[in-house]
Amino acid sequence: MLISTNDSESITSQPKENTRSDLYITDNEYKINNIVEGNVFASVDTLDIVPQSNGGIITGNVFATANSVNIKSDITYSENEKDELGNPTISVNNITSIYGNVFIMADKFVLEPGSEINGDLYVCANKIVLGQNSIVYGNIFAIGNDMDLNCQVGGDLYANTKNFDMKYYGFIRRDLHLNSQNASINGYVYRNSFISSDNIILDDKFINEENFNVENANKLTFSGEVKGNASINCKEITFDTNKSNCIIKGNLNYSSKEQLNLEDGVVLKEINYSEYKSFKTNNILSNIWNYILNLLTSLACSYVIYLLLSKVTPNFADKLADLTWISLLKALGIGLGFLILIPILSILLLISNIGSILGLIVLLIYIILVIIAKPIFIISIATFAKNRISDKLNIYLYILGITLILSLIYLIPYLGFAISMLATLIGLGIVAKNLIPIKK
């Protein structure tokens, strides 16, 4: 039984013939299925790059900001043929190939099985999925919350993520540079690994051709094969010798809370131990990483809220652009009133005999409103700017720009906190003003 993934479902816009120049896209949804002999510049909700009978080729670079970016290929899953993990084998019928570099900022980026990027991939996204049988011939520079790596990387991988999952078909031709909170690593690293992570799990099918380095970690569960030396600085280290493969063929230099008692044959050469000392030499990198994560979270939240507002209550989304100094001052006053009065109302309801459930509901609504207040403020400013500056550019570019500017302002001592508080109060007031009928 063969299952094809190539669908012909139409999307809002797509080129009717090959493009022999740079392609500029500002539609809500766009599908590229023909040859583009140039660069692609896209600011859209959804961008799909798919192969058809003569397409799926971009000779230049791709620059995209979107809610979702998908680079697809026409593939077939065979239910009758399985790989050694029991998964259906994949046959690639028609590929999507990008000859240049790819620059992506999105909520979700997917490089589907069979697709290929001949240059480097620079991606900043909440969710990053690099599928089986896909190839990035250059380097990958990735920042995101969740990253699934099951592709082939021809160069180095530099990744800063919250959760990193390198699967069985993941292959890195050069070095792995990883900074994450949780790392699950399978697959093959052809040269060296450099990892900083809170929790690291190595699968028994993991192979590191040269040296394996854990620069800082709280917990490491080791299995797999390191053909060179291993240098590990980790608070708690466990060697899972029950797995089919658990070996270091070179030296092991490690520091941990407790000295290990390893079985013969786990480390083939010298073992050197030193007492674990937590160090904070990566404070600057950690601060940068925290800033990037906060920026990504704010950006993704703003994108999602705008998308929901524009689909569910388009009139409310349009009202966000009606900004004047007077309306901002009114929103600030209403927001301040909500910030103070709603918790008091919730407490009074909670301590009463008949209003406890209502008090919980009011408190929950209050928490939700406070969470979405800043994104609402960002969307309001972005919509206002779009109407005043240029209506041709996609709203997501304005949201990106306002988010970047505010995130930098928030870093300024004292002023950053004041602006952050004002943004929350005004956003809260804007929501309240549009939800509750107030006489002018």
XYZ file of C-alpha atoms in Angstrom:
440
model
C 0.000 0.000 0.000
C 1.396 3.399 -1.027
C 0.311 6.661 0.542
C 1.170 9.851 -1.372
C 1.561 13.158 0.414
C 1.257 15.413 -2.646
C -2.076 17.245 -2.393
C -3.615 19.647 -4.874
C -5.697 21.625 -2.407
C -5.777 25.238 -3.564
C -4.686 28.108 -1.387
C -5.496 31.803 -1.691
C -2.700 32.682 -4.137
C -0.075 30.939 -6.200
C 1.993 31.823 -9.269
C 0.468 30.675 -12.567
C 3.814 30.421 -14.355
C 7.524 30.418 -13.708
C 8.981 33.616 -12.221
C 12.176 34.942 -13.785
C 12.866 37.623 -11.216
C 12.632 38.135 -7.473
C 9.237 37.266 -6.013
C 7.605 39.552 -3.400
C 4.649 38.103 -1.491
C 2.302 39.827 0.973
C -0.823 37.639 0.651
C -2.427 35.890 3.627
C -1.678 32.431 2.220
C 0.611 31.612 -0.654
C 1.764 28.464 -2.412
C 4.889 28.429 -4.588
C 4.720 25.474 -6.958
C 6.655 26.732 -9.975
C 10.256 27.662 -10.665
C 11.440 30.979 -9.220
C 14.638 32.202 -10.889
C 15.532 34.669 -8.168
C 14.963 35.385 -4.502
C 11.716 35.085 -2.552
C 10.640 37.757 -0.061
C 7.488 36.745 1.831
C 5.479 38.254 4.669
C 2.389 36.074 4.965
C 0.227 33.995 7.296
C 1.097 30.704 5.599
C 3.806 29.988 3.036
C 3.917 26.595 1.308
C 6.708 25.734 -1.122
C 5.644 22.568 -2.941
C 6.727 20.658 -6.045
C 4.461 20.200 -9.053
C 5.248 18.775 -12.498
C 7.778 21.533 -13.251
C 8.288 23.352 -9.984
C 9.428 23.503 -6.441
C 12.752 25.111 -7.408
C 14.020 28.463 -6.132
C 17.409 29.486 -7.514
C 18.038 32.278 -5.003
C 17.498 32.886 -1.303
C 14.252 32.728 0.673
C 13.377 35.406 3.242
C 10.092 34.766 5.075
C 8.196 36.001 8.114
C 4.980 34.068 8.672
C 2.823 32.178 11.095
C 3.683 28.933 9.302
C 6.305 28.045 6.666
C 6.291 24.593 5.035
C 8.816 23.346 2.486
C 7.285 20.198 1.046
C 8.154 17.445 -1.423
C 6.070 14.822 -3.198
C 6.815 11.609 -1.301
C 5.294 8.163 -0.905
C 5.155 6.067 2.268
C 5.308 2.318 1.722
C 3.253 0.362 4.275
C 4.755 -2.905 3.005
C 8.398 -1.920 3.483
C 9.644 -0.998 6.954
C 12.939 0.388 8.197
C 14.767 -1.131 11.185
C 12.636 0.940 13.558
C 9.424 -0.450 12.058
C 8.455 2.792 10.317
C 7.239 2.883 6.678
C 10.031 3.592 4.192
C 9.889 6.817 2.212
C 10.239 7.197 -1.556
C 10.821 10.693 -2.935
C 8.947 11.311 -6.199
C 9.541 15.012 -6.752
C 11.638 17.281 -4.557
C 11.537 20.920 -3.593
C 15.019 22.383 -3.918
C 16.206 25.811 -2.776
C 19.620 26.655 -4.198
C 20.410 29.585 -1.907
C 20.126 30.290 1.803
C 16.861 30.268 3.752
C 16.012 32.873 6.415
C 12.843 32.131 8.408
C 11.049 33.802 11.299
C 7.782 32.028 12.074
C 5.671 30.374 14.710
C 6.250 27.014 12.994
C 8.775 25.956 10.357
C 8.684 22.539 8.712
C 11.194 21.103 6.245
C 9.266 18.042 5.121
C 10.796 14.700 4.042
C 12.598 14.811 0.710
C 13.061 18.594 0.582
C 16.497 20.149 0.300
C 18.252 23.454 0.982
C 21.574 23.826 -0.816
C 22.770 26.753 1.292
C 22.517 27.584 4.991
C 19.333 27.611 7.057
C 18.717 30.433 9.532
C 15.495 29.829 11.442
C 13.884 31.469 14.445
C 10.591 29.765 15.306
C 8.538 28.445 18.164
C 8.462 24.962 16.580
C 11.113 23.661 14.166
C 10.658 20.320 12.390
C 13.326 19.000 10.008
C 11.939 15.792 8.542
C 13.431 12.454 7.547
C 15.224 12.347 4.167
C 15.368 16.139 4.003
C 18.787 17.747 3.512
C 20.437 21.038 4.436
C 23.753 21.026 2.604
C 25.120 24.010 4.517
C 24.994 24.979 8.170
C 21.929 25.338 10.376
C 21.519 28.217 12.833
C 18.352 27.573 14.849
C 16.597 29.334 17.723
C 13.285 28.051 19.056
C 11.305 26.423 21.796
C 11.015 22.915 20.293
C 13.253 21.432 17.610
C 12.919 17.997 15.993
C 15.952 17.059 13.883
C 15.636 14.031 11.618
C 17.395 15.404 8.539
C 20.913 15.436 7.113
C 23.089 18.482 7.804
C 26.064 18.977 5.525
C 27.795 21.500 7.779
C 27.587 22.459 11.449
C 24.464 22.717 13.583
C 24.179 25.637 16.014
C 20.977 25.339 18.060
C 19.540 27.224 21.026
C 16.299 25.579 22.060
C 14.209 24.721 25.059
C 13.622 21.126 23.897
C 15.914 19.460 21.348
C 15.146 16.034 19.867
C 17.632 14.543 17.400
C 16.088 11.410 15.968
C 17.477 8.229 14.416
C 17.895 9.600 10.872
C 19.505 12.818 12.085
C 22.986 13.210 10.616
C 25.422 16.095 11.191
C 28.403 16.061 8.840
C 30.504 18.434 10.962
C 30.010 19.601 14.571
C 26.999 19.819 16.888
C 26.794 22.988 19.022
C 23.779 22.777 21.315
C 22.443 24.868 24.159
C 19.094 23.624 25.479
C 17.054 22.854 28.538
C 16.249 19.273 27.517
C 18.169 17.297 24.914
C 17.357 13.836 23.538
C 20.042 12.790 21.077
C 20.038 9.907 18.641
C 21.500 9.756 15.142
C 25.042 10.442 14.003
C 27.542 13.286 14.579
C 30.469 12.924 12.206
C 32.873 15.152 14.126
C 32.524 16.732 17.594
C 29.667 17.557 19.950
C 29.565 20.560 22.288
C 26.519 20.510 24.564
C 25.188 22.608 27.428
C 21.853 21.396 28.751
C 19.961 20.844 31.964
C 18.973 17.280 31.065
C 20.664 15.136 28.391
C 19.567 11.681 27.225
C 21.687 9.795 24.687
C 20.070 6.909 22.822
C 21.971 3.654 22.307
C 21.931 4.244 18.515
C 23.736 7.567 18.937
C 27.210 7.638 17.368
C 29.774 10.428 17.817
C 32.657 9.904 15.423
C 35.192 12.116 17.235
C 35.033 13.905 20.617
C 31.976 14.364 22.844
C 31.889 17.380 25.167
C 29.307 18.253 27.800
C 30.279 21.733 28.910
C 27.639 22.090 31.625
C 24.657 19.939 32.665
C 22.664 18.807 35.658
C 21.875 15.282 34.470
C 23.279 13.043 31.745
C 22.042 9.562 30.829
C 24.713 8.067 28.574
C 24.366 5.315 26.012
C 25.503 5.007 22.412
C 29.051 5.159 21.076
C 31.729 7.852 21.289
C 34.687 6.892 19.106
C 36.952 9.644 20.420
C 37.374 11.167 23.868
C 34.585 12.321 26.182
C 34.826 15.395 28.410
C 31.836 15.762 30.741
C 31.051 18.368 33.378
C 27.744 17.247 34.868
C 26.222 17.108 38.328
C 24.709 13.625 37.893
C 25.978 11.078 35.332
C 24.439 7.684 34.579
C 25.822 5.121 32.128
C 22.960 2.935 30.895
C 24.913 -0.286 30.385
C 21.681 -2.260 29.938
C 21.385 -0.759 26.475
C 22.848 -2.617 23.498
C 25.467 0.055 22.921
C 27.224 2.034 25.679
C 30.905 2.706 25.043
C 33.582 5.417 24.958
C 36.540 4.258 22.874
C 38.870 7.062 23.960
C 39.513 8.746 27.299
C 36.835 9.862 29.752
C 37.489 13.084 31.646
C 34.573 13.917 33.875
C 33.508 15.918 36.893
C 30.377 15.093 38.890
C 29.016 15.020 42.425
C 29.958 11.376 42.854
C 32.710 9.254 41.376
C 31.452 6.594 38.973
C 32.017 2.871 39.312
C 32.031 1.791 35.674
C 32.033 -1.740 34.308
C 34.982 -2.958 32.263
C 34.642 -2.219 28.571
C 32.554 0.932 28.953
C 35.637 3.183 28.648
C 38.498 1.684 26.660
C 41.237 4.142 27.682
C 41.927 6.376 30.678
C 39.327 7.621 33.174
C 40.027 10.884 35.012
C 37.700 12.241 37.705
C 37.438 15.653 39.361
C 34.846 17.017 41.760
C 31.934 18.793 40.147
C 31.833 22.567 40.503
C 28.920 24.492 39.137
C 30.121 27.420 37.085
C 28.369 30.369 35.532
C 30.727 31.372 32.783
C 27.828 31.307 30.335
C 25.897 34.100 32.080
C 26.125 36.417 29.081
C 25.029 33.673 26.689
C 22.308 32.660 29.121
C 21.028 36.225 29.315
C 21.047 36.509 25.533
C 19.229 33.204 25.264
C 16.611 34.280 27.816
C 16.089 37.513 25.888
C 15.628 35.595 22.634
C 13.193 33.172 24.253
C 11.153 36.034 25.714
C 11.166 37.747 22.323
C 10.024 34.579 20.567
C 7.299 33.955 23.128
C 5.999 37.516 22.830
C 6.143 37.382 19.035
C 4.385 34.021 18.801
C 1.711 35.121 21.285
C 1.079 38.346 19.324
C 0.855 36.440 16.039
C -1.603 33.895 17.430
C -3.801 36.510 19.140
C -3.933 38.664 16.001
C -4.798 35.629 13.894
C -7.607 34.655 16.280
C -8.952 38.210 16.480
C -8.922 38.697 12.712
C -10.768 35.417 12.165
C -13.209 35.380 15.095
C -13.892 39.086 15.726
C -12.582 41.102 12.764
C -14.400 44.251 13.954
C -12.510 44.122 17.257
C -9.209 43.716 15.362
C -10.043 46.783 13.221
C -10.810 48.886 16.318
C -7.289 48.314 17.604
C -6.003 50.739 14.953
C -8.131 53.633 16.249
C -5.455 55.144 18.442
C -5.196 58.745 19.599
C -3.524 60.299 22.633
C -6.947 60.666 24.258
C -7.887 57.031 23.574
C -4.527 55.867 24.981
C -5.077 57.901 28.160
C -8.598 56.483 28.500
C -7.261 52.950 27.995
C -4.562 53.613 30.609
C -7.164 54.734 33.150
C -9.490 51.819 32.429
C -6.574 49.377 32.601
C -5.438 50.748 35.951
C -8.976 50.445 37.291
C -9.253 46.848 36.093
C -5.846 45.980 37.540
C -6.923 47.145 41.005
C -10.677 46.505 41.153
C -11.008 43.033 39.567
C -8.803 41.239 42.173
C -10.784 42.952 44.961
C -14.062 41.855 43.352
C -12.745 38.297 42.982
C -11.728 38.120 46.650
C -15.123 39.401 47.787
C -16.886 36.810 45.647
C -14.593 34.015 46.831
C -15.233 34.686 50.535
C -18.977 34.920 50.018
C -21.135 31.807 50.265
C -22.947 32.218 46.977
C -20.290 33.710 44.704
C -17.223 31.490 45.107
C -17.546 29.844 41.678
C -18.202 33.212 40.039
C -15.174 34.593 41.881
C -12.957 31.872 40.413
C -14.320 32.570 36.929
C -13.704 36.310 37.305
C -10.173 35.660 38.579
C -9.437 33.327 35.654
C -10.685 35.892 33.151
C -8.577 38.540 34.868
C -5.412 36.399 34.571
C -6.098 35.748 30.868
C -6.627 39.469 30.213
C -3.364 40.385 31.951
C -1.483 37.752 29.904
C -2.819 39.023 26.568
C -2.570 42.728 27.481
C 0.942 43.276 26.077
C 0.257 41.408 22.809
C -2.929 43.491 22.389
C -0.879 46.674 22.892
C 1.687 45.477 20.316
C -1.056 44.602 17.808
C -2.707 47.997 18.333
C 0.510 49.922 17.655
C 1.363 47.656 14.699
C -2.093 48.065 13.123
C -1.941 51.829 13.645
C 1.527 51.973 12.047
C 0.406 49.852 9.095
C -2.491 52.210 8.351
C -0.300 55.317 8.689
C 2.952 54.188 7.057
C 2.248 51.633 4.331
C -0.702 49.351 3.816
C 1.268 47.244 1.322
C 3.458 45.576 3.937
C 2.017 42.617 5.808
C 0.808 43.232 9.379
C 3.178 40.534 10.665
C 6.183 42.672 9.669
C 4.830 45.540 11.767
C 4.159 43.207 14.716
C 7.737 41.920 14.391
C 9.163 45.449 14.313
C 7.131 46.726 17.289
C 7.957 43.584 19.306
C 11.692 44.011 18.633
C 11.629 47.697 19.593
C 9.676 47.134 22.809
C 11.775 44.126 23.823
C 14.920 46.291 23.579
C 13.277 49.105 25.561
C 12.280 46.610 28.281
C 15.992 45.929 28.860
C 16.668 49.524 29.977
C 16.772 49.742 33.805
C 13.779 51.513 35.391
C 12.517 52.896 32.069
C 12.022 49.371 30.722
C 9.865 48.396 33.696
C 7.824 51.605 33.408
C 7.176 51.102 29.691
C 6.337 47.421 30.283
C 3.813 48.401 32.950
C 2.280 51.072 30.707
C 1.984 48.578 27.840
C 0.196 46.114 30.133
C -2.204 48.745 31.504
C -3.013 50.215 28.087
C -3.480 46.746 26.566
C -5.744 45.778 29.454
C -7.709 48.995 28.994
C -8.082 48.454 25.241
C -9.520 44.988 25.807
C -11.840 46.156 28.591
C -13.018 49.179 26.583
C -13.974 46.962 23.646
C -15.552 44.232 25.751
C -17.614 46.461 28.049
C -19.958 49.079 26.558
C -18.831 52.453 27.884
C -20.793 55.610 27.061
C -18.788 58.252 25.275
